[in-house]
PDB file of C-alpha atoms and ligand atoms in Angstrom:
ATOM      1  CA  MET A   1     -42.644 -38.294   7.774  1.00  0.00           C
ATOM      2  CA  GLY A   2     -43.618 -41.806   5.998  1.00  0.00           C
ATOM      3  CA  LEU A   3     -45.254 -40.169   3.535  1.00  0.00           C
ATOM      4  CA  THR A   4     -42.815 -37.914   1.770  1.00  0.00           C
ATOM      5  CA  SER A   5     -40.320 -41.004   1.514  1.00  0.00           C
ATOM      6  CA  ALA A   6     -41.040 -40.884  -2.075  1.00  0.00           C
ATOM      7  CA  LEU A   7     -39.908 -38.027  -2.033  1.00  0.00           C
ATOM      8  CA  ARG A   8     -37.037 -38.686  -1.553  1.00  0.00           C
ATOM      9  CA  VAL A   9     -34.363 -40.308  -4.324  1.00  0.00           C
ATOM     10  CA  ASN A  10     -31.034 -41.885  -3.898  1.00  0.00           C
ATOM     11  CA  ALA A  11     -28.270 -39.472  -5.313  1.00  0.00           C
ATOM     12  CA  VAL A  12     -25.635 -41.867  -5.252  1.00  0.00           C
ATOM     13  CA  GLU A  13     -27.450 -44.538  -6.580  1.00  0.00           C
ATOM     14  CA  LEU A  14     -28.483 -42.449 -10.060  1.00  0.00           C
ATOM     15  CA  LEU A  15     -25.310 -40.327 -10.421  1.00  0.00           C
ATOM     16  CA  ARG A  16     -22.877 -43.972 -11.189  1.00  0.00           C
ATOM     17  CA  ALA A  17     -25.227 -44.714 -13.754  1.00  0.00           C
ATOM     18  CA  PRO A  18     -25.217 -40.970 -16.058  1.00  0.00           C
ATOM     19  CA  GLY A  19     -28.499 -40.664 -17.905  1.00  0.00           C
ATOM     20  CA  SER A  20     -30.356 -43.208 -16.424  1.00  0.00           C
ATOM     21  CA  SER A  21     -33.541 -41.872 -14.849  1.00  0.00           C
ATOM     22  CA  ARG A  22     -36.280 -42.488 -11.403  1.00  0.00           C
ATOM     23  CA  PRO A  23     -40.006 -41.535 -11.509  1.00  0.00           C
ATOM     24  CA  VAL A  24     -41.022 -39.810  -8.630  1.00  0.00           C
ATOM     25  CA  GLU A  25     -44.823 -39.887  -9.153  1.00  0.00           C
ATOM     26  CA  VAL A  26     -47.210 -39.707  -5.876  1.00  0.00           C
ATOM     27  CA  SER A  27     -50.131 -38.239  -4.828  1.00  0.00           C
ATOM     28  CA  LEU A  28     -49.939 -36.638  -1.169  1.00  0.00           C
ATOM     29  CA  PRO A  29     -52.664 -34.553   0.951  1.00  0.00           C
ATOM     30  CA  ALA A  30     -50.983 -30.855   0.931  1.00  0.00           C
ATOM     31  CA  GLU A  31     -50.103 -30.954   4.969  1.00  0.00           C
ATOM     32  CA  ALA A  32     -47.824 -33.710   4.099  1.00  0.00           C
ATOM     33  CA  ILE A  33     -45.724 -31.728   2.139  1.00  0.00           C
ATOM     34  CA  GLY A  34     -46.452 -28.824   5.135  1.00  0.00           C
ATOM     35  CA  VAL A  35     -48.970 -26.698   2.392  1.00  0.00           C
ATOM     36  CA  ASP A  36     -51.285 -25.440   4.930  1.00  0.00           C
ATOM     37  CA  ASP A  37     -53.244 -23.674   2.753  1.00  0.00           C
ATOM     38  CA  ALA A  38     -57.114 -23.671   2.839  1.00  0.00           C
ATOM     39  CA  ARG A  39     -57.522 -23.199  -0.510  1.00  0.00           C
ATOM     40  CA  VAL A  40     -55.932 -26.491  -1.607  1.00  0.00           C
ATOM     41  CA  THR A  41     -59.082 -28.804  -1.538  1.00  0.00           C
ATOM     42  CA  GLY A  42     -57.169 -31.727  -2.510  1.00  0.00           C
ATOM     43  CA  ASP A  43     -53.857 -34.312  -2.948  1.00  0.00           C
ATOM     44  CA  VAL A  44     -51.243 -32.912  -4.769  1.00  0.00           C
ATOM     45  CA  ASP A  45     -50.050 -34.569  -7.965  1.00  0.00           C
ATOM     46  CA  ILE A  46     -46.733 -34.469  -8.428  1.00  0.00           C
ATOM     47  CA  ALA A  47     -45.520 -35.944 -11.400  1.00  0.00           C
ATOM     48  CA  LEU A  48     -41.325 -36.103 -12.344  1.00  0.00           C
ATOM     49  CA  VAL A  49     -38.992 -37.658 -13.355  1.00  0.00           C
ATOM     50  CA  ALA A  50     -35.338 -37.024 -11.734  1.00  0.00           C
ATOM     51  CA  THR A  51     -32.351 -38.286 -14.512  1.00  0.00           C
ATOM     52  CA  SER A  52     -29.181 -38.229 -14.129  1.00  0.00           C
ATOM     53  CA  SER A  53     -26.021 -36.837 -16.597  1.00  0.00           C
ATOM     54  CA  VAL A  54     -22.160 -36.769 -15.325  1.00  0.00           C
ATOM     55  CA  ASP A  55     -23.018 -32.902 -13.454  1.00  0.00           C
ATOM     56  CA  GLY A  56     -25.542 -33.465 -11.740  1.00  0.00           C
ATOM     57  CA  ILE A  57     -29.622 -34.690 -11.422  1.00  0.00           C
ATOM     58  CA  THR A  58     -32.239 -32.689 -13.310  1.00  0.00           C
ATOM     59  CA  VAL A  59     -35.781 -33.288 -12.320  1.00  0.00           C
ATOM     60  CA  HIS A  60     -38.824 -32.449 -14.602  1.00  0.00           C
ATOM     61  CA  GLY A  61     -42.063 -32.188 -14.650  1.00  0.00           C
ATOM     62  CA  THR A  62     -45.335 -30.964 -12.800  1.00  0.00           C
ATOM     63  CA  ILE A  63     -47.260 -30.549 -10.373  1.00  0.00           C
ATOM     64  CA  SER A  64     -51.103 -30.050 -10.242  1.00  0.00           C
ATOM     65  CA  THR A  65     -53.159 -28.948  -7.178  1.00  0.00           C
ATOM     66  CA  PRO A  66     -56.333 -28.929  -6.652  1.00  0.00           C
ATOM     67  CA  TRP A  67     -57.958 -25.278  -5.359  1.00  0.00           C
ATOM     68  CA  HIS A  68     -61.208 -23.434  -4.143  1.00  0.00           C
ATOM     69  CA  ASP A  69     -61.500 -19.683  -3.999  1.00  0.00           C
ATOM     70  CA  ARG A  70     -63.422 -16.987  -4.605  1.00  0.00           C
ATOM     71  CA  CYS A  71     -63.583 -14.749  -7.738  1.00  0.00           C
ATOM     72  CA  ARG A  72     -61.901 -11.501  -6.642  1.00  0.00           C
ATOM     73  CA  ARG A  73     -64.425  -9.353  -8.033  1.00  0.00           C
ATOM     74  CA  CYS A  74     -67.855 -11.064  -7.927  1.00  0.00           C
ATOM     75  CA  LEU A  75     -66.454 -12.933  -4.826  1.00  0.00           C
ATOM     76  CA  ILE A  76     -69.013 -16.485  -6.536  1.00  0.00           C
ATOM     77  CA  ASP A  77     -66.595 -19.435  -5.951  1.00  0.00           C
ATOM     78  CA  VAL A  78     -64.261 -20.341  -8.182  1.00  0.00           C
ATOM     79  CA  ASP A  79     -62.600 -23.982  -8.519  1.00  0.00           C
ATOM     80  CA  GLY A  80     -59.441 -24.785 -11.467  1.00  0.00           C
ATOM     81  CA  VAL A  81     -56.443 -26.688 -10.226  1.00  0.00           C
ATOM     82  CA  ALA A  82     -52.635 -24.933 -11.214  1.00  0.00           C
ATOM     83  CA  VAL A  83     -50.052 -26.914 -12.802  1.00  0.00           C
ATOM     84  CA  ALA A  84     -47.270 -26.076 -12.123  1.00  0.00           C
ATOM     85  CA  SER A  85     -43.862 -27.113 -13.926  1.00  0.00           C
ATOM     86  CA  VAL A  86     -40.990 -27.790 -12.531  1.00  0.00           C
ATOM     87  CA  ASP A  87     -37.593 -27.213 -13.910  1.00  0.00           C
ATOM     88  CA  GLU A  88     -34.726 -28.041 -11.418  1.00  0.00           C
ATOM     89  CA  VAL A  89     -31.062 -29.132 -10.917  1.00  0.00           C
ATOM     90  CA  PHE A  90     -29.375 -30.412  -8.213  1.00  0.00           C
ATOM     91  CA  GLN A  91     -25.584 -30.417  -7.517  1.00  0.00           C
ATOM     92  CA  HIS A  92     -22.666 -31.833  -5.252  1.00  0.00           C
ATOM     93  CA  ASP A  93     -21.156 -28.351  -5.692  1.00  0.00           C
ATOM     94  CA  PRO A  94     -22.985 -26.292  -7.393  1.00  0.00           C
ATOM     95  CA  ARG A  95     -22.233 -24.424 -10.819  1.00  0.00           C
ATOM     96  CA  VAL A  96     -25.255 -23.834 -12.024  1.00  0.00           C
ATOM     97  CA  ALA A  97     -27.178 -20.929 -11.527  1.00  0.00           C
ATOM     98  CA  ASP A  98     -30.186 -22.027  -8.873  1.00  0.00           C
ATOM     99  CA  ALA A  99     -28.508 -24.655  -8.711  1.00  0.00           C
ATOM    100  CA  VAL A 100     -29.836 -26.614  -5.188  1.00  0.00           C
ATOM    101  CA  GLU A 101     -26.537 -28.707  -3.808  1.00  0.00           C
ATOM    102  CA  ILE A 102     -26.421 -32.963  -2.881  1.00  0.00           C
ATOM    103  CA  VAL A 103     -26.402 -33.089   0.434  1.00  0.00           C
ATOM    104  CA  GLY A 104     -26.015 -36.597   1.654  1.00  0.00           C
ATOM    105  CA  ASP A 105     -26.631 -39.574  -0.797  1.00  0.00           C
ATOM    106  CA  GLN A 106     -29.927 -38.371  -1.334  1.00  0.00           C
ATOM    107  CA  ILE A 107     -31.635 -35.753  -2.654  1.00  0.00           C
ATOM    108  CA  ASP A 108     -35.318 -34.308  -1.117  1.00  0.00           C
ATOM    109  CA  LEU A 109     -38.061 -33.446  -3.179  1.00  0.00           C
ATOM    110  CA  ALA A 110     -40.254 -32.117  -0.448  1.00  0.00           C
ATOM    111  CA  PRO A 111     -39.138 -28.152  -0.393  1.00  0.00           C
ATOM    112  CA  ILE A 112     -39.210 -27.590  -3.670  1.00  0.00           C
ATOM    113  CA  VAL A 113     -42.886 -29.198  -4.202  1.00  0.00           C
ATOM    114  CA  ARG A 114     -44.071 -26.992  -1.359  1.00  0.00           C
ATOM    115  CA  GLU A 115     -42.022 -23.986  -3.508  1.00  0.00           C
ATOM    116  CA  TYR A 116     -43.943 -24.500  -6.086  1.00  0.00           C
ATOM    117  CA  VAL A 117     -47.256 -25.568  -4.897  1.00  0.00           C
ATOM    118  CA  LEU A 118     -47.410 -22.092  -2.695  1.00  0.00           C
ATOM    119  CA  LEU A 119     -46.320 -19.885  -5.750  1.00  0.00           C
ATOM    120  CA  GLU A 120     -48.331 -21.745  -8.162  1.00  0.00           C
ATOM    121  CA  LEU A 121     -51.839 -21.278  -6.120  1.00  0.00           C
ATOM    122  CA  PRO A 122     -53.480 -18.217  -7.500  1.00  0.00           C
ATOM    123  CA  ASP A 123     -54.181 -15.215  -5.131  1.00  0.00           C
ATOM    124  CA  ALA A 124     -56.452 -13.190  -6.595  1.00  0.00           C
ATOM    125  CA  PRO A 125     -58.349 -15.379  -9.052  1.00  0.00           C
ATOM    126  CA  LEU A 126     -60.971 -14.127 -11.604  1.00  0.00           C
ATOM    127  CA  CYS A 127     -64.481 -16.200 -12.520  1.00  0.00           C
ATOM    128  CA  ARG A 128     -63.481 -15.129 -16.356  1.00  0.00           C
ATOM    129  CA  ASP A 129     -60.891 -12.688 -17.885  1.00  0.00           C
ATOM    130  CA  GLU A 130     -64.192 -10.366 -18.398  1.00  0.00           C
ATOM    131  CA  CYS A 131     -66.275 -10.804 -14.611  1.00  0.00           C
ATOM    132  CA  ALA A 132     -67.779  -6.662 -14.529  1.00  0.00           C
ATOM    133  CA  GLY A 133     -67.455  -7.723 -11.129  1.00  0.00           C
ATOM    134  CA  ILE A 134     -70.140  -5.845  -8.289  1.00  0.00           C
ATOM    135  CA  CYS A 135     -70.579  -2.410  -8.245  1.00  0.00           C
ATOM    136  CA  PRO A 136     -69.419  -0.541  -5.468  1.00  0.00           C
ATOM    137  CA  HIS A 137     -72.144   1.592  -5.294  1.00  0.00           C
ATOM    138  CA  CYS A 138     -75.286  -0.723  -4.873  1.00  0.00           C
ATOM    139  CA  GLY A 139     -74.369  -3.751  -4.592  1.00  0.00           C
ATOM    140  CA  THR A 140     -75.441  -5.203  -7.941  1.00  0.00           C
ATOM    141  CA  ASP A 141     -74.306  -7.977  -9.447  1.00  0.00           C
ATOM    142  CA  ARG A 142     -72.540  -6.733 -12.904  1.00  0.00           C
ATOM    143  CA  ASN A 143     -72.525  -9.325 -14.887  1.00  0.00           C
ATOM    144  CA  GLU A 144     -76.091 -10.381 -14.297  1.00  0.00           C
ATOM    145  CA  THR A 145     -78.031  -7.104 -13.901  1.00  0.00           C
ATOM    146  CA  SER A 146     -76.549  -2.973 -15.256  1.00  0.00           C
ATOM    147  CA  CYS A 147     -77.259  -1.112 -12.535  1.00  0.00           C
ATOM    148  CA  GLY A 148     -76.335   2.369 -13.870  1.00  0.00           C
ATOM    149  CA  CYS A 149     -74.316   4.143 -11.215  1.00  0.00           C
ATOM    150  CA  ASP A 150     -71.687   6.009 -12.346  1.00  0.00           C
ATOM    151  CA  THR A 151     -68.064   3.986 -11.751  1.00  0.00           C
ATOM    152  CA  GLU A 152     -65.924   4.859 -14.364  1.00  0.00           C
ATOM    153  CA  ALA A 153     -63.887   7.311 -12.495  1.00  0.00           C
ATOM    154  CA  ARG A 154     -63.595   4.450  -9.880  1.00  0.00           C
ATOM    155  CA  ASP A 155     -63.116   1.576 -12.174  1.00  0.00           C
ATOM    156  CA  LEU A 156     -60.139   3.577 -14.072  1.00  0.00           C
ATOM    157  CA  ARG A 157     -58.046   3.275 -11.023  1.00  0.00           C
ATOM    158  CA  TRP A 158     -59.338  -0.054 -10.480  1.00  0.00           C
ATOM    159  CA  ALA A 159     -57.333  -0.758 -14.305  1.00  0.00           C
ATOM    160  CA  ALA A 160     -54.552   1.027 -12.649  1.00  0.00           C
ATOM    161  CA  LEU A 161     -54.702  -0.811  -9.737  1.00  0.00           C
ATOM    162  CA  GLU A 162     -55.006  -4.405 -11.310  1.00  0.00           C
ATOM    163  CA  GLY A 163     -51.890  -3.390 -13.853  1.00  0.00           C
ATOM    164  CA  LEU A 164     -49.892  -3.304 -11.011  1.00  0.00           C
ATOM    165  CA  ARG A 165     -50.242  -6.931 -10.136  1.00  0.00           C
ATOM    166  CA  LEU A 166     -46.960  -7.998 -12.596  1.00  0.00           C
ATOM    167  CA  ASP A 167     -46.951 -11.250 -10.608  1.00  0.00           C
ATOM    168  CA  GLU A 168     -50.210 -12.658 -11.668  1.00  0.00           C
ATOM    169  CA  PRO A 169     -50.072 -15.809 -14.199  1.00  0.00           C
ATOM    170  CA  GLY A 170     -50.997 -14.143 -17.973  1.00  0.00           C
ATOM    171  CA  GLU A 171     -54.495 -16.618 -18.465  1.00  0.00           C
TER     172      GLU A 171
HETATM  173 ZN1  LIG B   1     -66.270 -13.210 -10.923  1.00  0.00          ZN
HETATM  174 ZN1  LIG B   2     -74.855   0.070  -8.935  1.00  0.00          ZN
END
């Protein structure tokens, strides 16, 4: 509990002076924010700013999470940093779509940070966009050599399946 106190912002104080802001900059172990995911390899870097208006509190910034996984096609190790752009609104009486209700004197960013981290971790990463993968017939790593197997029909079906992964980040 102690670690995540850095993620609590005094809403009363901020709202008393519309236009004032408070930085929330802290690095926390993933477990501290309730993320239990073997892909996360280090602390989650939280760099947010909470700013008040007459209407509520907006929270902007980034959350960076280092991760490790395997390429979904060729299975080599892949490392990266998932960076989420945060844009949230907190209101006492939520009117803006997707606004989070302010309950009590504080806003707690921990649930939001957890949500962004989990959303941004890649589900099925590639070592690179054009990774040729492993031949489904003979097991050759086709990034290194071409094996000559006729896998065209299979590849087309695979490509169609991949076209359905709409939730995947485009880069
Ligand atoms: Zn690969
Ligand atoms: Zn082959």
